Coordinates of C-alpha atoms and ligand atoms in Angstrom, one line a residue:
P1 CA -2.3 16.8 8.7
A2 CA -5.7 16.8 7.1
K3 CA -8.6 17.2 9.5
T4 CA -11.4 15.9 7.4
M5 CA -11.7 13.3 4.6
D6 CA -13.6 15.8 2.5
E7 CA -10.7 18.1 2.1
L8 CA -8.5 15.2 0.9
V9 CA -11.2 13.9 -1.4
S10 CA -11.6 17.3 -2.9
L11 CA -7.9 17.9 -3.4
C12 CA -7.5 14.5 -4.9
K13 CA -10.1 15.0 -7.5
R14 CA -9.2 18.7 -8.3
R15 CA -5.5 17.9 -8.9
G16 CA -5.8 14.5 -10.4
F17 CA -4.7 12.1 -7.7
I18 CA -7.8 9.9 -7.3
F19 CA -11.2 9.7 -9.0
Q20 CA -14.4 7.8 -8.2
G21 CA -14.4 4.6 -10.3
S22 CA -16.9 4.4 -13.2
E23 CA -17.8 8.0 -12.4
I24 CA -19.5 8.8 -15.7
Y25 CA -22.0 6.0 -15.0
G26 CA -22.8 7.2 -11.6
G27 CA -19.8 5.5 -9.8
M28 CA -19.2 2.1 -8.4
Q29 CA -18.9 1.7 -4.6
G30 CA -15.6 0.6 -3.3
A31 CA -13.6 1.2 -6.5
Y32 CA -11.4 4.2 -7.2
D33 CA -9.2 5.2 -10.1
Y34 CA -5.7 6.7 -9.7
G35 CA -5.1 9.7 -11.9
P36 CA -1.9 11.3 -13.3
L37 CA -0.5 12.2 -9.9
G38 CA -2.0 9.3 -7.9
I39 CA -0.2 6.8 -10.1
E40 CA 3.1 8.5 -9.5
L41 CA 2.6 8.7 -5.7
K42 CA 1.5 5.0 -5.7
N43 CA 4.5 3.9 -7.8
N44 CA 6.9 5.9 -5.5
L45 CA 5.4 4.3 -2.3
K46 CA 5.7 0.8 -3.9
A47 CA 9.3 1.5 -4.9
A48 CA 10.2 2.6 -1.4
W49 CA 8.7 -0.6 0.0
W50 CA 10.5 -2.8 -2.5
R51 CA 13.8 -0.9 -1.9
S52 CA 13.6 -1.5 1.9
M53 CA 12.1 -5.0 1.8
V54 CA 14.1 -6.5 -1.0
Y55 CA 17.1 -4.5 -2.2
E56 CA 18.4 -3.3 1.2
R57 CA 18.1 -6.8 2.6
D58 CA 20.0 -9.9 1.4
D59 CA 17.5 -12.4 2.8
V60 CA 14.4 -11.5 0.8
E61 CA 13.5 -12.5 -2.8
G62 CA 10.7 -10.9 -4.9
L63 CA 7.7 -12.6 -6.6
D64 CA 4.8 -11.7 -8.8
A65 CA 2.2 -14.5 -8.8
A66 CA -1.0 -14.7 -10.8
I67 CA -4.2 -13.2 -9.4
I68 CA -6.2 -16.1 -10.6
Q69 CA -5.2 -19.5 -9.1
N70 CA -6.5 -23.0 -8.8
K71 CA -9.5 -23.1 -6.5
H72 CA -7.8 -25.6 -4.3
V73 CA -5.5 -22.8 -3.1
Y74 CA -8.5 -21.2 -1.4
K75 CA -9.9 -24.5 -0.2
Y76 CA -6.8 -25.4 1.7
S77 CA -5.8 -21.9 2.7
G78 CA -9.0 -21.8 4.8
H79 CA -10.5 -18.8 2.9
E80 CA -13.4 -20.8 1.4
D81 CA -14.6 -21.8 4.9
T82 CA -13.6 -19.0 7.1
F83 CA -12.9 -15.7 5.2
T84 CA -16.1 -14.1 6.3
D85 CA -17.4 -11.0 8.0
P86 CA -20.5 -11.0 10.2
M87 CA -23.4 -9.2 8.4
V88 CA -26.8 -8.0 9.6
D89 CA -29.8 -6.7 7.6
C90 CA -32.0 -3.9 8.8
H91 CA -35.7 -4.6 8.7
E92 CA -36.5 -0.9 8.8
C93 CA -34.4 0.7 6.0
K94 CA -33.4 -2.6 4.2
S95 CA -29.7 -1.8 4.3
R96 CA -27.0 -4.4 5.0
M97 CA -23.9 -3.9 7.0
R98 CA -20.9 -5.4 8.6
A99 CA -21.6 -6.2 12.2
D100 CA -18.2 -6.7 13.7
H101 CA -18.2 -3.4 15.5
M102 CA -21.7 -4.0 17.1
K103 CA -21.7 -5.3 20.6
D104 CA -24.6 -6.9 22.5
I105 CA -27.2 -4.4 21.2
K106 CA -27.3 -4.3 17.4
V107 CA -28.2 -0.9 15.9
C108 CA -28.4 -0.1 12.2
D109 CA -25.6 2.1 11.0
N110 CA -27.8 3.7 8.5
C111 CA -31.1 4.6 10.3
G112 CA -30.4 3.8 13.9
S113 CA -33.1 1.1 14.2
T114 CA -32.6 -1.9 16.5
E115 CA -34.8 -4.0 14.2
V116 CA -31.9 -5.9 12.6
T117 CA -31.4 -9.6 11.9
E118 CA -29.0 -11.8 13.9
P119 CA -25.5 -11.7 12.3
R120 CA -24.6 -14.3 9.7
D121 CA -21.4 -15.1 8.0
F122 CA -20.7 -13.5 4.6
N123 CA -17.8 -14.7 2.5
L124 CA -15.7 -11.8 1.2
M125 CA -14.2 -13.6 -1.8
F126 CA -15.3 -12.7 -5.3
K127 CA -16.2 -15.9 -7.2
T128 CA -15.6 -16.1 -10.9
N129 CA -15.8 -18.6 -13.7
V130 CA -12.8 -19.8 -15.6
G131 CA -12.9 -21.2 -19.2
P132 CA -15.7 -21.5 -21.7
M133 CA -17.8 -24.0 -19.8
V134 CA -19.8 -22.5 -17.0
N135 CA -20.7 -25.3 -14.6
E136 CA -20.5 -26.3 -10.9
E137 CA -16.8 -27.1 -11.2
S138 CA -15.5 -24.2 -13.3
Y139 CA -15.2 -21.6 -10.6
T140 CA -12.3 -20.0 -8.7
Y141 CA -11.9 -16.8 -6.7
L142 CA -10.1 -13.5 -7.2
R143 CA -7.3 -13.6 -4.5
P144 CA -8.3 -11.9 -1.3
E145 CA -4.6 -11.5 -0.3
T146 CA -1.4 -11.8 -2.3
A147 CA 0.1 -14.1 0.3
Q148 CA -1.2 -17.4 -1.1
G149 CA 0.8 -17.0 -4.3
I150 CA 3.9 -16.9 -2.1
F151 CA 3.1 -20.1 -0.2
T152 CA 2.3 -22.0 -3.4
N153 CA 5.6 -20.9 -4.9
F154 CA 7.6 -21.7 -1.8
K155 CA 9.3 -24.8 -3.3
N156 CA 10.0 -23.0 -6.6
V157 CA 11.7 -20.1 -4.9
V158 CA 13.7 -22.4 -2.5
D159 CA 14.8 -24.7 -5.4
S160 CA 15.8 -21.8 -7.7
T161 CA 17.6 -19.7 -5.2
S162 CA 19.0 -22.2 -2.7
R163 CA 17.7 -20.2 0.2
A164 CA 18.1 -21.5 3.8
L165 CA 16.1 -20.2 6.8
P166 CA 15.5 -17.5 7.7
F167 CA 14.5 -15.8 4.5
G168 CA 11.5 -14.0 3.0
I169 CA 9.5 -13.6 -0.2
A170 CA 8.0 -10.2 -1.0
Q171 CA 5.2 -9.4 -3.3
I172 CA 3.1 -6.4 -4.3
G173 CA -0.2 -6.8 -6.1
K174 CA -3.9 -6.4 -6.3
S175 CA -6.3 -8.1 -3.9
F176 CA -10.0 -8.2 -4.0
R177 CA -12.6 -8.4 -1.2
N178 CA -16.3 -8.1 -1.6
E179 CA -16.5 -5.8 1.4
I180 CA -20.1 -5.5 2.8
T181 CA -19.7 -1.8 3.4
P182 CA -16.9 -0.1 1.6
R183 CA -16.3 3.4 3.1
N184 CA -14.0 6.2 4.0
F185 CA -12.7 6.9 0.5
I186 CA -9.8 4.5 -0.4
F187 CA -9.6 3.2 3.2
R188 CA -11.9 0.3 2.7
V189 CA -12.4 -0.7 -1.0
R190 CA -13.2 -3.8 -2.9
E191 CA -10.2 -3.8 -5.1
F192 CA -6.9 -2.7 -3.6
E193 CA -3.2 -3.4 -3.6
Q194 CA -1.2 -5.1 -0.9
M195 CA 2.5 -5.1 -0.1
E196 CA 3.2 -8.4 1.6
L197 CA 6.3 -10.1 3.0
E198 CA 6.2 -13.7 4.1
F199 CA 9.3 -14.2 6.2
F200 CA 10.1 -17.9 6.9
C201 CA 12.0 -18.9 10.1
K202 CA 12.6 -21.8 12.4
P203 CA 9.8 -22.7 14.8
G204 CA 10.9 -21.3 18.1
E205 CA 12.4 -18.2 16.5
D206 CA 9.1 -16.9 15.3
E207 CA 8.3 -14.7 18.3
K208 CA 11.7 -12.9 18.0
W209 CA 11.1 -12.3 14.3
H210 CA 7.6 -11.1 14.9
E211 CA 8.9 -8.4 17.3
F212 CA 11.6 -7.5 14.8
W213 CA 9.1 -7.0 11.9
V214 CA 6.7 -5.0 14.0
E215 CA 9.4 -2.5 14.9
T216 CA 11.0 -2.5 11.4
R217 CA 7.7 -1.8 9.7
K218 CA 6.8 1.0 12.1
Q219 CA 10.2 2.6 11.3
W220 CA 9.5 2.3 7.6
W221 CA 6.2 4.2 8.0
L222 CA 8.1 6.9 9.9
D223 CA 10.5 7.1 7.0
Q224 CA 7.6 7.7 4.7
G225 CA 6.8 10.8 6.7
L226 CA 4.2 9.5 9.2
T227 CA 4.7 10.9 12.7
E228 CA 5.1 9.0 15.9
E229 CA 2.0 10.6 17.6
N230 CA -0.2 9.4 14.7
I231 CA 0.9 5.7 15.0
Q232 CA -0.3 3.1 17.5
F233 CA 0.0 -0.6 17.9
E234 CA -3.0 -2.8 18.6
Y235 CA -2.5 -6.3 19.9
V236 CA -5.2 -8.5 18.3
T237 CA -6.5 -11.3 20.5
G238 CA -9.0 -14.1 20.7
D239 CA -11.9 -14.1 18.2
D240 CA -10.5 -11.1 16.3
L241 CA -7.5 -13.2 15.2
A242 CA -7.5 -14.4 11.6
H243 CA -7.9 -18.1 11.1
Y244 CA -4.2 -18.6 10.4
S245 CA -2.8 -16.4 13.1
K246 CA -1.2 -17.2 16.5
S247 CA -0.7 -13.5 17.3
T248 CA -1.1 -10.3 15.3
V249 CA 0.0 -6.7 15.9
D250 CA -1.8 -4.1 13.9
I251 CA -0.1 -0.9 13.1
L252 CA -2.8 1.8 13.3
Y253 CA -2.6 5.3 11.8
K254 CA -4.7 8.3 12.8
F255 CA -6.7 8.7 9.6
P256 CA -9.2 11.6 9.3
H257 CA -11.9 9.2 10.5
G258 CA -9.8 8.0 13.5
F259 CA -7.1 5.4 14.5
E260 CA -7.5 2.4 12.1
E261 CA -5.4 -0.4 10.8
L262 CA -2.7 0.5 8.2
E263 CA -0.7 -2.7 8.3
G264 CA -1.1 -6.1 10.1
V265 CA 1.9 -8.0 11.3
A266 CA 0.9 -11.6 11.8
N267 CA 2.6 -14.8 13.1
R268 CA 1.1 -17.3 10.7
T269 CA 3.0 -20.2 12.3
D270 CA 3.3 -23.3 10.0
Y271 CA -0.4 -23.0 9.1
D272 CA -0.1 -22.0 5.5
L273 CA 2.8 -24.1 4.3
G274 CA 1.4 -26.9 6.5
S275 CA -2.0 -26.5 4.8
H276 CA -0.6 -26.6 1.3
T277 CA 2.0 -29.3 1.7
K278 CA 1.6 -33.0 0.8
A279 CA 2.5 -35.6 3.3
Q280 CA 1.3 -33.4 6.2
E281 CA 1.6 -36.3 8.7
E282 CA 5.4 -36.4 8.3
F283 CA 6.0 -33.0 9.7
G284 CA 4.5 -32.8 13.2
L285 CA 2.7 -29.6 12.3
S286 CA 1.9 -27.2 15.2
A287 CA -1.1 -25.7 13.3
N288 CA -4.4 -27.4 13.0
V289 CA -4.8 -27.9 9.3
K290 CA -7.3 -29.5 6.9
K291 CA -6.2 -32.8 5.4
N292 CA -4.7 -32.0 2.0
E293 CA -5.6 -34.4 -0.8
H294 CA -4.4 -32.5 -3.8
S295 CA -1.0 -31.0 -3.2
T296 CA 1.9 -32.5 -5.2
A297 CA 4.8 -30.8 -3.3
K298 CA 6.4 -31.0 0.1
L299 CA 6.7 -27.4 1.4
A300 CA 9.5 -28.1 3.9
V301 CA 13.2 -27.4 4.3
R302 CA 15.9 -29.6 5.6
D303 CA 17.1 -28.9 9.2
L304 CA 20.7 -30.0 8.9
E305 CA 21.4 -30.0 12.6
A306 CA 18.4 -32.1 13.6
N307 CA 18.7 -34.0 10.3
K308 CA 15.0 -33.8 9.5
W309 CA 12.6 -32.0 7.2
E310 CA 10.5 -29.3 8.8
V311 CA 7.8 -26.8 7.8
P312 CA 9.0 -23.3 8.6
F313 CA 7.0 -20.8 10.6
C314 CA 6.0 -17.6 8.9
I315 CA 5.9 -14.0 10.0
E316 CA 3.8 -11.7 7.7
P317 CA 3.9 -7.9 7.6
S318 CA 1.0 -7.1 5.3
A319 CA 0.5 -3.5 4.3
G320 CA -2.3 -1.9 2.3
L321 CA -0.9 0.3 -0.5
D322 CA -4.1 2.4 -0.8
R323 CA -4.3 2.8 2.9
G324 CA -0.6 3.7 3.0
L325 CA -1.2 6.3 0.3
L326 CA -4.2 7.7 2.3
A327 CA -2.0 7.9 5.4
V328 CA 0.8 9.6 3.6
M329 CA -1.6 12.2 2.1
T330 CA -3.3 12.8 5.4
E331 CA 0.0 13.5 7.1
A332 CA 1.4 15.6 4.2
Y333 CA -1.6 17.9 4.0
T334 CA -0.9 21.3 5.4
E335 CA -2.6 24.6 5.4
E336 CA -0.4 27.5 6.1
E337 CA -1.1 31.1 6.8
L338 CA 1.2 33.4 4.9
E339 CA 2.6 36.8 6.0
N340 CA 0.3 38.6 3.6
G341 CA -2.7 37.0 5.4
S342 CA -3.6 34.5 2.6
T343 CA -3.4 30.8 3.1
R344 CA -1.7 28.1 1.0
T345 CA -2.3 24.4 0.8
V346 CA 0.9 22.3 0.6
L347 CA 1.4 18.6 0.4
K348 CA 4.6 18.2 2.4
F349 CA 5.6 14.8 0.9
K350 CA 9.0 13.3 1.6
P351 CA 11.0 14.1 -1.6
H352 CA 11.2 10.4 -2.6
L353 CA 7.4 10.2 -2.6
A354 CA 6.6 13.4 -4.4
P355 CA 4.7 12.7 -7.7
I356 CA 6.6 15.4 -9.5
K357 CA 10.2 15.9 -8.4
V358 CA 11.0 19.1 -10.2
A359 CA 8.8 21.5 -12.2
I360 CA 10.6 23.7 -14.8
L361 CA 8.7 26.9 -15.4
P362 CA 9.9 29.2 -18.2
L363 CA 9.0 32.8 -17.4
K364 CA 8.0 33.7 -20.9
K365 CA 5.9 31.4 -23.0
N366 CA 7.1 32.6 -26.4
K367 CA 10.7 33.6 -25.9
P368 CA 12.5 30.9 -27.9
E369 CA 15.8 31.1 -26.0
I370 CA 14.1 30.8 -22.6
V371 CA 11.9 27.9 -23.8
A372 CA 15.0 26.1 -25.3
L373 CA 17.0 26.3 -22.1
A374 CA 14.0 25.2 -20.0
K375 CA 13.5 22.1 -22.3
E376 CA 17.2 21.3 -22.2
L377 CA 17.1 21.4 -18.4
K378 CA 14.0 19.2 -18.3
N379 CA 15.8 16.6 -20.5
K380 CA 18.9 16.6 -18.5
L381 CA 17.1 16.2 -15.2
Q382 CA 14.8 13.6 -16.5
K383 CA 17.8 11.4 -17.4
L384 CA 18.8 11.3 -13.7
G385 CA 16.2 8.7 -13.1
L386 CA 14.6 10.4 -10.1
G387 CA 11.1 10.3 -11.3
R388 CA 8.9 12.7 -13.2
I389 CA 10.4 16.1 -14.1
L390 CA 7.7 18.4 -15.6
Y391 CA 8.3 21.1 -18.1
E392 CA 5.3 23.3 -17.8
N393 CA 5.0 26.2 -20.2
T394 CA 2.1 28.3 -19.0
G395 CA 3.9 31.6 -18.6
N396 CA 2.4 32.1 -15.2
V397 CA 5.0 31.3 -12.6
G398 CA 3.0 32.5 -9.6
K399 CA 0.1 30.1 -10.5
G400 CA 2.7 27.4 -11.1
Y401 CA 4.1 27.8 -7.6
R402 CA 0.6 27.5 -6.0
R403 CA -0.3 24.5 -8.1
H404 CA 3.0 22.7 -7.3
D405 CA 2.7 23.5 -3.6
E406 CA -0.7 21.8 -3.7
V407 CA 0.6 18.6 -5.4
G408 CA 3.7 18.5 -3.3
T409 CA 6.5 19.2 -5.9
P410 CA 9.6 19.8 -3.8
I411 CA 11.4 22.0 -6.3
C412 CA 10.4 24.6 -8.9
V413 CA 13.0 26.0 -11.3
T414 CA 12.3 29.1 -13.2
V415 CA 14.1 30.1 -16.3
D416 CA 14.0 33.9 -17.0
F417 CA 15.8 36.7 -18.9
D418 CA 18.8 36.5 -16.6
S419 CA 19.2 32.9 -17.5
I420 CA 19.7 33.6 -21.2
E421 CA 21.5 37.0 -20.8
K422 CA 23.8 36.6 -17.8
E423 CA 27.0 34.5 -17.7
G424 CA 26.6 31.0 -16.2
A425 CA 22.9 31.0 -17.1
P426 CA 21.5 31.4 -13.6
V427 CA 18.2 29.8 -12.9
T428 CA 16.0 30.3 -9.8
V429 CA 15.3 27.3 -7.6
R430 CA 12.3 27.6 -5.2
D431 CA 11.9 25.3 -2.2
R432 CA 8.3 24.0 -1.6
D433 CA 8.5 24.0 2.2
T434 CA 10.5 27.2 3.0
M435 CA 9.4 29.0 -0.2
E436 CA 13.0 30.3 -0.3
Q437 CA 14.6 31.0 -3.6
V438 CA 18.2 30.5 -4.6
V439 CA 20.1 31.1 -7.8
V440 CA 22.0 28.2 -9.3
P441 CA 24.0 28.2 -12.6
A442 CA 22.2 26.0 -15.1
A443 CA 25.2 23.7 -15.5
E444 CA 25.1 23.0 -11.7
L445 CA 21.4 22.2 -11.6
P446 CA 21.7 18.4 -12.0
A447 CA 24.2 18.2 -9.1
Y448 CA 22.0 20.4 -7.0
V449 CA 18.9 18.2 -7.7
I450 CA 20.8 14.9 -7.1
N451 CA 22.1 16.3 -3.8
Y452 CA 18.6 17.3 -2.8
F453 CA 16.9 14.0 -3.6
I454 CA 19.6 11.5 -2.7
N455 CA 20.6 13.0 0.7
Ligands
ATP1 P1 -9.8 -4.7 8.2 O1 -9.9 -5.2 9.7 O2 -9.7 -3.2 8.2 O3 -10.9 -5.2 7.3 P2 -8.0 -6.8 7.8 O4 -7.5 -7.0 9.2 O5 -9.0 -7.7 7.2 O6 -8.5 -5.3 7.7 P3 -5.7 -7.8 6.6 O7 -6.4 -9.1 6.1 O8 -4.8 -7.9 7.8 O9 -6.8 -6.7 6.9 O10 -5.0 -7.2 5.3 C1 -3.7 -6.6 5.4 C2 -3.8 -5.1 4.9 O11 -4.5 -5.0 3.7 C3 -4.6 -4.2 5.9 O12 -3.8 -3.7 7.0 C4 -5.0 -3.1 5.0 O13 -3.9 -2.1 4.9 C5 -5.2 -3.8 3.6 N1 -6.6 -4.0 3.4 C6 -7.3 -5.0 3.8 N2 -8.6 -4.9 3.4 C7 -8.7 -3.7 2.7 C8 -9.7 -3.1 2.0 N3 -10.9 -3.5 1.9 N4 -9.4 -1.9 1.4 C9 -8.2 -1.4 1.4 N5 -7.1 -2.0 2.0 C10 -7.4 -3.1 2.7

């Protein structure tokens, strides 16, 4: 794994994974742009999540709700009142910082001075205006979590799919938080993506499902290539619990800057549906919610046995896509000493996450038969639907191998003179991790590649 953030930042920029946002204007803190390879990696990680959370289960539906919602959503969700971090100002160097890691004695992160203010609450939501009139009433917020769109669509999804408990709704999308001190590359940023499942169950079955999701999510991260020794659980208690949570287990990963939260799995009880439902008094809610004067829908399901309407409990595994990508890159980063004494950098991604699945490298740039066969193979492999297959005609295979090791391409295929002269058109297939090369007839290449990626 990577030992320092710097080596990751430098590789990400050099090879086109991640760039500083607004770089040509001096950058913008807490915003990063994903380059040609970063977008592929991100899409692959999202697809893996969607596959396991939606397609491989028969009790989860997908959703893509709007980022901008009615401001009442955030009034009743509790975010307007309580989605805050404690902040202090330093009298000495004039910087501002998050204070939640500071114990009794408060010390400036920047200059070490103890001349800091008492902590005060800072709301992390970005406020914005909607419509052509800018006045006191025309505001809303950018969503600070995708979850609220799931709660506000609860009735729509139940009515259109006839779901009964237990079932879940999954969503991937952007969230925004005006973090006081964004830091550690893409670990803490102001604009990021979340992959969230809200899993609804009967009250009383919530603790069982909570345990289930903690274990299931950990296993998923292992399937993405993270290793057991770099994952820990943290049981969040007392003041550290979010306003909606009865209990939360954080899944921590050993990032280059230390063990930190990768995903939170929270028991949100009946807090959210209870907050957003009309006729709250009918349901005997267990959570302490604000009186709702605006909602037009009952967010409850019929319990046929007890013959009454009830508001489900909700378990939420909430993962950060950007943090996930950082974890996967940290884990995949490898420096190997080779027999000839040189070193190579390899990103040992799981094949399903690799940004480029196969690179096709013709040995000679301007030999038409070689180029034609290479292009034909590219088109054939591309049609398999595995992801990006790159035809790369630089004429320098050695350099190609090095580059593709560094960006984690599992397979390189070279097309050479043998391929056009010998019977069966043999091509050379090189494995990223073992660096071993095998010869495969061109006609069998698609089957070889499918076998490699599907099994
Ligand atoms: P932290 O304590 O690190 O601020 P949090 O507990 O506020 O995180 P949650 O509200 O539980 O985070 O959000 C769920 C997930 O969303 C986190 O586990 C993380 O992966 C991701 N996430 C939250 N805030 C950020 C951020 N500022 N930048 C990148 N990812 C984030």
